[in-house]
Tab-separated table of C-alpha atoms in Angstrom:
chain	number	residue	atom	x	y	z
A	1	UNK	CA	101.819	79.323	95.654
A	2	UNK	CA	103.643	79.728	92.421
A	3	UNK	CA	103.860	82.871	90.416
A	4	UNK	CA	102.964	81.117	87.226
A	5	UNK	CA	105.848	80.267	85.365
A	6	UNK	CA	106.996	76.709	84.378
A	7	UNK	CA	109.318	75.596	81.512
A	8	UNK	CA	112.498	76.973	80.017
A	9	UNK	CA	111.537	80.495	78.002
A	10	UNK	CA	114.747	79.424	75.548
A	11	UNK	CA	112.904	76.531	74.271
A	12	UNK	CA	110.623	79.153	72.330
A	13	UNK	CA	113.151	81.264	71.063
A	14	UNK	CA	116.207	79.380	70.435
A	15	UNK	CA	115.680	79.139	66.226
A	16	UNK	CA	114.567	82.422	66.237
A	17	UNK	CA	116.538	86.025	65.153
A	18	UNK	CA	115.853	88.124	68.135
A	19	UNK	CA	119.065	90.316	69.339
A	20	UNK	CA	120.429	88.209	72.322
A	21	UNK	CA	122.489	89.942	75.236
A	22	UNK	CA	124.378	87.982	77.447
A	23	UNK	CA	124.290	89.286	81.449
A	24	UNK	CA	127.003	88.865	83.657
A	25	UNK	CA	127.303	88.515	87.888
A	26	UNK	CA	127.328	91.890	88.825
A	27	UNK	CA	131.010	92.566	90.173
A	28	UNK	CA	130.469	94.128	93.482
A	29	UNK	CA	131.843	92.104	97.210
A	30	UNK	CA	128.690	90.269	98.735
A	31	UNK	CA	126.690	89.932	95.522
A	32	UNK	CA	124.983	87.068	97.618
A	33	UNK	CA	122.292	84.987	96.894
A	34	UNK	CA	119.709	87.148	97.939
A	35	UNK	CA	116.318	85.253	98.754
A	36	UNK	CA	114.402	88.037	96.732
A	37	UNK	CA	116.268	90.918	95.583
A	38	UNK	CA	114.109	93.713	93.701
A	39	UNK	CA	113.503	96.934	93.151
A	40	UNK	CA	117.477	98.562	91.957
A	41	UNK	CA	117.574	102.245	91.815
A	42	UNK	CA	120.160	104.845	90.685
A	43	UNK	CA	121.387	106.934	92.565
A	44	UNK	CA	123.384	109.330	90.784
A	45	UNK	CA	122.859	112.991	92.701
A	46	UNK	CA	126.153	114.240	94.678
A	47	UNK	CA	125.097	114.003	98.156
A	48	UNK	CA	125.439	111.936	101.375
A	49	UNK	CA	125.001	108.429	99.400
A	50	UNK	CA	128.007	109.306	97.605
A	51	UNK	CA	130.131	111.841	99.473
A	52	UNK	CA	130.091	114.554	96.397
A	53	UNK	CA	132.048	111.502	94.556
A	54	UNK	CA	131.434	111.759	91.169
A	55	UNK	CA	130.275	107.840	90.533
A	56	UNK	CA	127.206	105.938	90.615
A	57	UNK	CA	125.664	104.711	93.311
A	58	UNK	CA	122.672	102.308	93.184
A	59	UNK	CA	120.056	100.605	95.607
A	60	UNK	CA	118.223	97.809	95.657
A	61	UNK	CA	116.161	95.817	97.926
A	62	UNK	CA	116.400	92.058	99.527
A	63	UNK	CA	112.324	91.795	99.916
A	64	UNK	CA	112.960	89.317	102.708
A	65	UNK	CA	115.991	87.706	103.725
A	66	UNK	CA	114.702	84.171	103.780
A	67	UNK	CA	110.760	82.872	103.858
A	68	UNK	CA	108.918	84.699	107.106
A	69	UNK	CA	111.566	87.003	107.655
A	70	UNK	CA	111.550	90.809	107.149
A	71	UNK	CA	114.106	92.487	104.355
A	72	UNK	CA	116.428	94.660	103.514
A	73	UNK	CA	117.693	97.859	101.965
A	74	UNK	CA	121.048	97.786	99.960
A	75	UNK	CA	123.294	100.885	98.597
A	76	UNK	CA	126.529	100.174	96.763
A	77	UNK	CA	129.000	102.933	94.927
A	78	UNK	CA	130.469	101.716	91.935
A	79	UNK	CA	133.582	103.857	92.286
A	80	UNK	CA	134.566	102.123	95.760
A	81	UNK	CA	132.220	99.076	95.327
A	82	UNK	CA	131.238	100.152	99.307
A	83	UNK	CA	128.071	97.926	99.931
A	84	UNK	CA	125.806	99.197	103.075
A	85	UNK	CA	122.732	96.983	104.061
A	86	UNK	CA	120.556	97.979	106.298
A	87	UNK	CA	118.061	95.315	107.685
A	88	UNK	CA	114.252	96.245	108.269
A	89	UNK	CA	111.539	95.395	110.901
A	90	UNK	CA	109.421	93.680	108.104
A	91	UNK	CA	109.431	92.693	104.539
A	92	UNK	CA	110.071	95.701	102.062
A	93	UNK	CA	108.275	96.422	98.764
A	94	UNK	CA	110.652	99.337	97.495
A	95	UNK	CA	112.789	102.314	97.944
A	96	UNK	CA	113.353	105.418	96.644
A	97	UNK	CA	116.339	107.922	97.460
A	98	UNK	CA	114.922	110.864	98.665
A	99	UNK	CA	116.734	114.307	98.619
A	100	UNK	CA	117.962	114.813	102.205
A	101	UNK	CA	120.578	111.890	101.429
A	102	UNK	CA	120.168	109.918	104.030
A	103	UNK	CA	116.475	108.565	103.621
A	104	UNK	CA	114.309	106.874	101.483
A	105	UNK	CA	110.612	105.880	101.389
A	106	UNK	CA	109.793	102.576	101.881
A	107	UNK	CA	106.521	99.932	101.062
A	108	UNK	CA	107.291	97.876	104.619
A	109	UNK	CA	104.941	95.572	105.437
A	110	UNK	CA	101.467	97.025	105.003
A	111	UNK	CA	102.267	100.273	104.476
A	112	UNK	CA	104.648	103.356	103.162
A	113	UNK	CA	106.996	104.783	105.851
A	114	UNK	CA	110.173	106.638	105.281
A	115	UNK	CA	113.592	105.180	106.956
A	116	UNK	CA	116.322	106.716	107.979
A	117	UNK	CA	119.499	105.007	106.909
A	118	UNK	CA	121.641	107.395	109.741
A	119	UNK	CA	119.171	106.609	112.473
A	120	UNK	CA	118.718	103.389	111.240
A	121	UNK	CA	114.923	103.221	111.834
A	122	UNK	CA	111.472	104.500	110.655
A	123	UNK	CA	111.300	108.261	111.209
A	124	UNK	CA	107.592	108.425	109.670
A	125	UNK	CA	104.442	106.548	108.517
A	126	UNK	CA	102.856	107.770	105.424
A	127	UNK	CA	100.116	105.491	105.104
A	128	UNK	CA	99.085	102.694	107.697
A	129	UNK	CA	97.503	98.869	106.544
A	130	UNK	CA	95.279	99.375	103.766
A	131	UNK	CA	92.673	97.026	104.894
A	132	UNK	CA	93.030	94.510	102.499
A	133	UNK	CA	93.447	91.686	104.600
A	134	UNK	CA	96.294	89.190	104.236
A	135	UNK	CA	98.645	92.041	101.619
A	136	UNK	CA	101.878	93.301	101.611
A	137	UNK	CA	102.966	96.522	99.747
A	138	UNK	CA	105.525	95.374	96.548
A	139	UNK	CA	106.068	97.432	93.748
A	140	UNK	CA	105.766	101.410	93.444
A	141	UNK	CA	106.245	103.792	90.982
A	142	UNK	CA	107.531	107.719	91.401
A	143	UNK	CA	105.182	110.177	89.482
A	144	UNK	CA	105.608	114.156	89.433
A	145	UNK	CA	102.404	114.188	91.561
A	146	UNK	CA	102.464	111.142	94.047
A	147	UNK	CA	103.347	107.342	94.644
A	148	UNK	CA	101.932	104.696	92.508
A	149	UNK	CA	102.485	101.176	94.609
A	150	UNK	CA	100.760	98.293	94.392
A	151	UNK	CA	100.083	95.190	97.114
A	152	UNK	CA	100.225	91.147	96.582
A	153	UNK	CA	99.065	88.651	98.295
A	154	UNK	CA	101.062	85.320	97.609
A	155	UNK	CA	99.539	83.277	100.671
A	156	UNK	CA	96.486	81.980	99.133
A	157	UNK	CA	94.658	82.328	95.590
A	158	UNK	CA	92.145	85.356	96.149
A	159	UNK	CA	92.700	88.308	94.647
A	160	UNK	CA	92.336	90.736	97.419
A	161	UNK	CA	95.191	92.933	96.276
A	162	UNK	CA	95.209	96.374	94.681
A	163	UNK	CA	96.783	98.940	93.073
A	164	UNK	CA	96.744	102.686	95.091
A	165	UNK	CA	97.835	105.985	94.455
A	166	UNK	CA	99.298	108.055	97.315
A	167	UNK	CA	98.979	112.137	95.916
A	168	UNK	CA	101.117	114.566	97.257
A	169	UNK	CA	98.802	117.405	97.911
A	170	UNK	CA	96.113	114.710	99.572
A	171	UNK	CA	98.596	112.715	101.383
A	172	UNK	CA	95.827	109.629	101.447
A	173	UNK	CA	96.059	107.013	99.059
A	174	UNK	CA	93.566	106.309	96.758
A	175	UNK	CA	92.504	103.103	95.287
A	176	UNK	CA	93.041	102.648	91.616
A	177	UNK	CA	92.984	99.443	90.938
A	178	UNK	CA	91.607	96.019	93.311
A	179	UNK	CA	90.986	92.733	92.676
A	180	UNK	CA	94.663	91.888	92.016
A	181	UNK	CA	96.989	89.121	93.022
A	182	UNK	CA	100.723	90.352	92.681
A	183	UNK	CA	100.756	94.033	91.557
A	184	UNK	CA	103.796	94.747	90.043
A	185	UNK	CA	106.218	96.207	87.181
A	186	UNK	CA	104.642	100.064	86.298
A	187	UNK	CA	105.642	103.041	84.123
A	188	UNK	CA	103.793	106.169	82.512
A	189	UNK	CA	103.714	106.532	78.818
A	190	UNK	CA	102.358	110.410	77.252
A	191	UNK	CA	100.880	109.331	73.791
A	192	UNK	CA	101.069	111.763	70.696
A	193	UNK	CA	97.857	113.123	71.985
A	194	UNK	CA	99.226	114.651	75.233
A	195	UNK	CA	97.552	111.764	77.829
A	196	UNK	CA	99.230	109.995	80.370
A	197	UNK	CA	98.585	106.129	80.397
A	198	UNK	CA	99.865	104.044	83.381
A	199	UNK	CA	101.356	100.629	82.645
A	200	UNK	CA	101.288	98.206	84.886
A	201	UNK	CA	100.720	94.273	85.451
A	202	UNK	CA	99.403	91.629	88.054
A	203	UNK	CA	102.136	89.040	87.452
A	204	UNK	CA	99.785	85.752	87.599
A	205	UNK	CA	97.658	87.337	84.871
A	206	UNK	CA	100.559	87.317	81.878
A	207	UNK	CA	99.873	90.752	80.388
A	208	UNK	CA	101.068	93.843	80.632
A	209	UNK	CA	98.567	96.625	80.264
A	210	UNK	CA	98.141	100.761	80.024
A	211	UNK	CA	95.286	102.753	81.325
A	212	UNK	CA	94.680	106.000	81.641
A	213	UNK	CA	95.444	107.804	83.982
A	214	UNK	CA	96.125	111.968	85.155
A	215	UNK	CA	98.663	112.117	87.956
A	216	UNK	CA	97.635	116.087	89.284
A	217	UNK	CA	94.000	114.736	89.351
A	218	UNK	CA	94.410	111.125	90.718
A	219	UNK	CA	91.985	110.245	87.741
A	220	UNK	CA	92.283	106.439	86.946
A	221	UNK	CA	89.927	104.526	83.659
A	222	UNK	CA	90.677	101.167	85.074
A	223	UNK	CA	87.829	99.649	82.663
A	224	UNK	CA	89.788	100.723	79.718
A	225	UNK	CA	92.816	98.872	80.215
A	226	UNK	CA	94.405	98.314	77.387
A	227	UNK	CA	96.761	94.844	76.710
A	228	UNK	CA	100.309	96.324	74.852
A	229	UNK	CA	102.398	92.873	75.950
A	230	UNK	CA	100.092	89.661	75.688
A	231	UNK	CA	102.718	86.925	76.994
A	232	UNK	CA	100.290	84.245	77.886
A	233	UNK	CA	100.814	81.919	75.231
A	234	UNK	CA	104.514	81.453	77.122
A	235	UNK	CA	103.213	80.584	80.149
A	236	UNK	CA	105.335	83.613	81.671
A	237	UNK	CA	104.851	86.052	85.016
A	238	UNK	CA	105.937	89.537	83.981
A	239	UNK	CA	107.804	91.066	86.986
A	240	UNK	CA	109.199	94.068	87.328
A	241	UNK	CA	109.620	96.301	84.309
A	242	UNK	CA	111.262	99.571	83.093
A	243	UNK	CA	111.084	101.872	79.615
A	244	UNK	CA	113.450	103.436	77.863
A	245	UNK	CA	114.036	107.072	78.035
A	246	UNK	CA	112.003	107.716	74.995
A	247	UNK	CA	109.390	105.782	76.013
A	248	UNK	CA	109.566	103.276	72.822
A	249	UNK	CA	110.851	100.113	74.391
A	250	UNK	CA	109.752	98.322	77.203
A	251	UNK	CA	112.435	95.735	79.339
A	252	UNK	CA	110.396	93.322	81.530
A	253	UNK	CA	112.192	90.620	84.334
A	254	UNK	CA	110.501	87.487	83.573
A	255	UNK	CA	109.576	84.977	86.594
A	256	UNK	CA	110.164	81.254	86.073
A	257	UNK	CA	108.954	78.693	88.572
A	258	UNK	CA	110.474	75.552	87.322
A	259	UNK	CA	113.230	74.429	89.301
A	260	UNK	CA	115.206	72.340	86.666
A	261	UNK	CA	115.711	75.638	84.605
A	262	UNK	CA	119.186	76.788	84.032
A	263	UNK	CA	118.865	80.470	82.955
A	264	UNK	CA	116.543	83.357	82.728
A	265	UNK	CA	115.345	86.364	81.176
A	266	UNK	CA	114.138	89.632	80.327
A	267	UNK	CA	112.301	90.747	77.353
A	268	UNK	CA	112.927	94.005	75.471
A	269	UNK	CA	109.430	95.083	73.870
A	270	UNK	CA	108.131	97.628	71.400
A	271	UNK	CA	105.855	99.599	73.355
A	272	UNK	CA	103.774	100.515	70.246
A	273	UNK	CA	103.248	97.459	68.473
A	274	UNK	CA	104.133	94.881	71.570
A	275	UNK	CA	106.422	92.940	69.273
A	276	UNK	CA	109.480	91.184	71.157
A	277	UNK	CA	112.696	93.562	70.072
A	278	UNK	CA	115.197	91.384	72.350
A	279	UNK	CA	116.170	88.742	74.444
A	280	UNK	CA	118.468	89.467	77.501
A	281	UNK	CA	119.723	86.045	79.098
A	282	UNK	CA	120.726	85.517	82.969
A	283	UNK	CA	122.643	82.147	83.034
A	284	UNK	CA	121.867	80.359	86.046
A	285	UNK	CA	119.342	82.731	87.644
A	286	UNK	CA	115.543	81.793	86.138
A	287	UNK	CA	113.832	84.215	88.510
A	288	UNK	CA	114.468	87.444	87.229
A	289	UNK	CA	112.533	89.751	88.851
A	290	UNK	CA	113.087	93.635	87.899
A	291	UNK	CA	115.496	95.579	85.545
A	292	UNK	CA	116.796	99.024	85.630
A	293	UNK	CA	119.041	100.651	82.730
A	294	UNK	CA	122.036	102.749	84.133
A	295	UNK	CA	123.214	104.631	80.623
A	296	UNK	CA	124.399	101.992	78.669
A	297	UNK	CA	123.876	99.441	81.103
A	298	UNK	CA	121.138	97.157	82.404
A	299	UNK	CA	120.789	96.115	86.006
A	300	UNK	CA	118.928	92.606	86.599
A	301	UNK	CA	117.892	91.163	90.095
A	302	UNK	CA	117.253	88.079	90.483
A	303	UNK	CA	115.999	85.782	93.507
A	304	UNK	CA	115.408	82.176	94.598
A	305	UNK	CA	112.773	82.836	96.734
A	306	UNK	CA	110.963	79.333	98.327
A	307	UNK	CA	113.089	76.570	96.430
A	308	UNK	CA	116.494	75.310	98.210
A	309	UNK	CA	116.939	73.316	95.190
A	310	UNK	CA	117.026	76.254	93.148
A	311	UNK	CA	119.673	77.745	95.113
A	312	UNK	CA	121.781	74.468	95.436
A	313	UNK	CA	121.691	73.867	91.647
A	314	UNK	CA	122.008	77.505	90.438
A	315	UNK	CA	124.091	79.301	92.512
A	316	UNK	CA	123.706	82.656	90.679
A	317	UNK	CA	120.233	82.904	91.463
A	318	UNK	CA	119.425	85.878	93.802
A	319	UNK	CA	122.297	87.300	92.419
A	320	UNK	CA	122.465	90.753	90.557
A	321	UNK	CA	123.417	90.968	86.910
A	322	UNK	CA	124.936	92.923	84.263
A	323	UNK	CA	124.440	94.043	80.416
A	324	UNK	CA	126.268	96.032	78.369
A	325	UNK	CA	123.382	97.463	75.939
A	326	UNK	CA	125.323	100.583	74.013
A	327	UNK	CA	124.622	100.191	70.305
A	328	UNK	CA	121.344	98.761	71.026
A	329	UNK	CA	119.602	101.726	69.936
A	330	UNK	CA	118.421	103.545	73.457
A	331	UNK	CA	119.042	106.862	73.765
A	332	UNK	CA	120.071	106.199	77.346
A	333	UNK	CA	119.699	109.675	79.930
A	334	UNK	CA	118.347	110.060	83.198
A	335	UNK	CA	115.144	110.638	84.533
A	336	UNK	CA	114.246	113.947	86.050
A	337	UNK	CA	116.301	114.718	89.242
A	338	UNK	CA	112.302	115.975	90.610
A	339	UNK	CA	111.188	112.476	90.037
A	340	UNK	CA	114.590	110.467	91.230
A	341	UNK	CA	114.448	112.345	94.417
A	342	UNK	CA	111.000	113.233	96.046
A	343	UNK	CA	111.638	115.522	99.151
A	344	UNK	CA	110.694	114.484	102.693
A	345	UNK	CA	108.256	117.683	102.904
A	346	UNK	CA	106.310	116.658	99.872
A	347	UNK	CA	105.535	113.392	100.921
């Protein structure tokens, strides 16, 4: 199974004008190459992660640590460049910080648990397999109201995965979306009208899309998707993606398959109008597969997930990356500390 992508994505760019940003190996000890890193998240609150230091601390995710084998949770501080990893009974989708400082919930495996990084071990199951058949939970998105996450299923071409909504005040998930193959990269957008719209995207499918969607009701439109990034004619599998703070620009980790490539990247978009604003370029990693902007920063992971070769010949891919972005126009804050940090009793 291949997520799509073949060819190098310079070869359509390189006589045009877009801004270009070049990323850098992030500088921290072990920046390995990770079979499938995804998923980095700040984490930025003085507490246990941190020891009332005030730095930046960040997390990311090793899905698995090699083909078959389960993953990985990752938290480095910035200040000391400490780098704890702490290894999982089964593949991971994500993880968020939560606000006891020592835990985080987890997609593992089938379902949404919580882990406890002290402990070392799931403390909780949220919600058990979803019944899909041959799925694993991947991406997820924190709303005021629940946990958006979505499942893939990269063993075989049916679309049997889904998209699911796990409400606070319910604690069941709800399906919102099915007939998926890799659910991934998601975000809320409020238009000048006052309604939420959820984007999202299944990767094989090359668009990006918004729907509407109220988070206190669990209401989902999924026939009125609408597409806001068509990248098709590229032949490209949007990953993981992430907006501004304003909500105006779009960064998207794209996936390339080819195993000759020699760089990758992610695309800044207008979220409006869909028109490419930027190219960020990840020299010798061609699987990018999520972003995450840190101020005036951008985090990129990257992976080399099924292809030796790839590894052998680029030996930054799986590697995390760097970009300085200040003076690119964001106005680059945090997200709410109620959304960063969900607390074990409302989940």
């Amino acid at each position: 199974y291949q997520r799509r992508v073949r060819g190098n994505l310079s070869v359509f760019f390189k006589m045009s004008s877009f801004p270009r940003r070049i990323a850098s190996v992030l500088p921290f000890p072990n920046n390995d190459q990770f079979y499938l890193s995804e998923g980095p998240y700040v984490i930025s609150s003085p507490n246990s992660w941190n020891s009332g230091r005030n730095s930046t601390v960040f997390s990311f995710v090793n899905i698995q640590k090699g083909l078959g084998l389960p993953g990985q949770i990752h938290v480095v501080d910035t200040s000391t460049w400490r780098h704890d990893v702490y290894d999982l009974p089964e593949p991971i989708g994500f993880a968020f910080p939560t606000t006891d400082g020592r835990s985080f919930v987890v997609g593992l495996g089938k379902g949404v648990s919580i882990y406890d990084t002290q402990q070392r071990k799931v403390t909780q199951t949220l919600v058990h397999d979803l019944k899909e058949g041959d799925t694993l939970v991947n991406d997820a998105l924190l709303v005021e109201d629940g946990l958006i996450f979505g499942t893939k299923n990269c063993k075989t071409p049916e679309k049997i995965a889904g998209l699911w909504y796990y409400h606070y005040e319910t604690k069941t998930p709800s399906l919102l979306l099915s007939n998926l193959k890799i659910s991934n990269g998601m975000d809320t957008i409020i238009d000048k009208y006052g309604n939420t719209w959820l984007i999202h995207t299944d990767t094989p499918d090359g668009t990006i899309k918004k729907y509407p969607f109220n988070t206190k009701t669990g209401q989902f439109d999924g026939s009125h998707g609408q597409v806001i990034v068509d990248l098709r004619a590229l032949n490209v599998g949007p990953d993981g993606l992430t907006l501004s703070p304003d909500k105006k620009h779009l960064i998207v980790a794209l996936w390339n398959d080819d195993e000759q490539a020699t760089q990758g990247e992610a695309h800044q978009y207008n979220v409006e109008t869909g028109k490419l604003e930027r190219i960020f370029i990840v020299p010798g990693a061609p699987r990018v597969t999520c972003p995450i902007l840190v101020k005036d920063k951008l985090i990129l992971t990257t992976a080399w997930e099924g292809s030796e070769k790839l590894k052998n010949a680029q030996p930054n891919s799986g590697k995390l990356f760097i970009v300085e972005t200040n003076g690119d126009g964001f106005d680059f804050g945090d997200i709410p500390e109620s959304l960063k940090f969900p607390t074990i009793s409302k989940l």
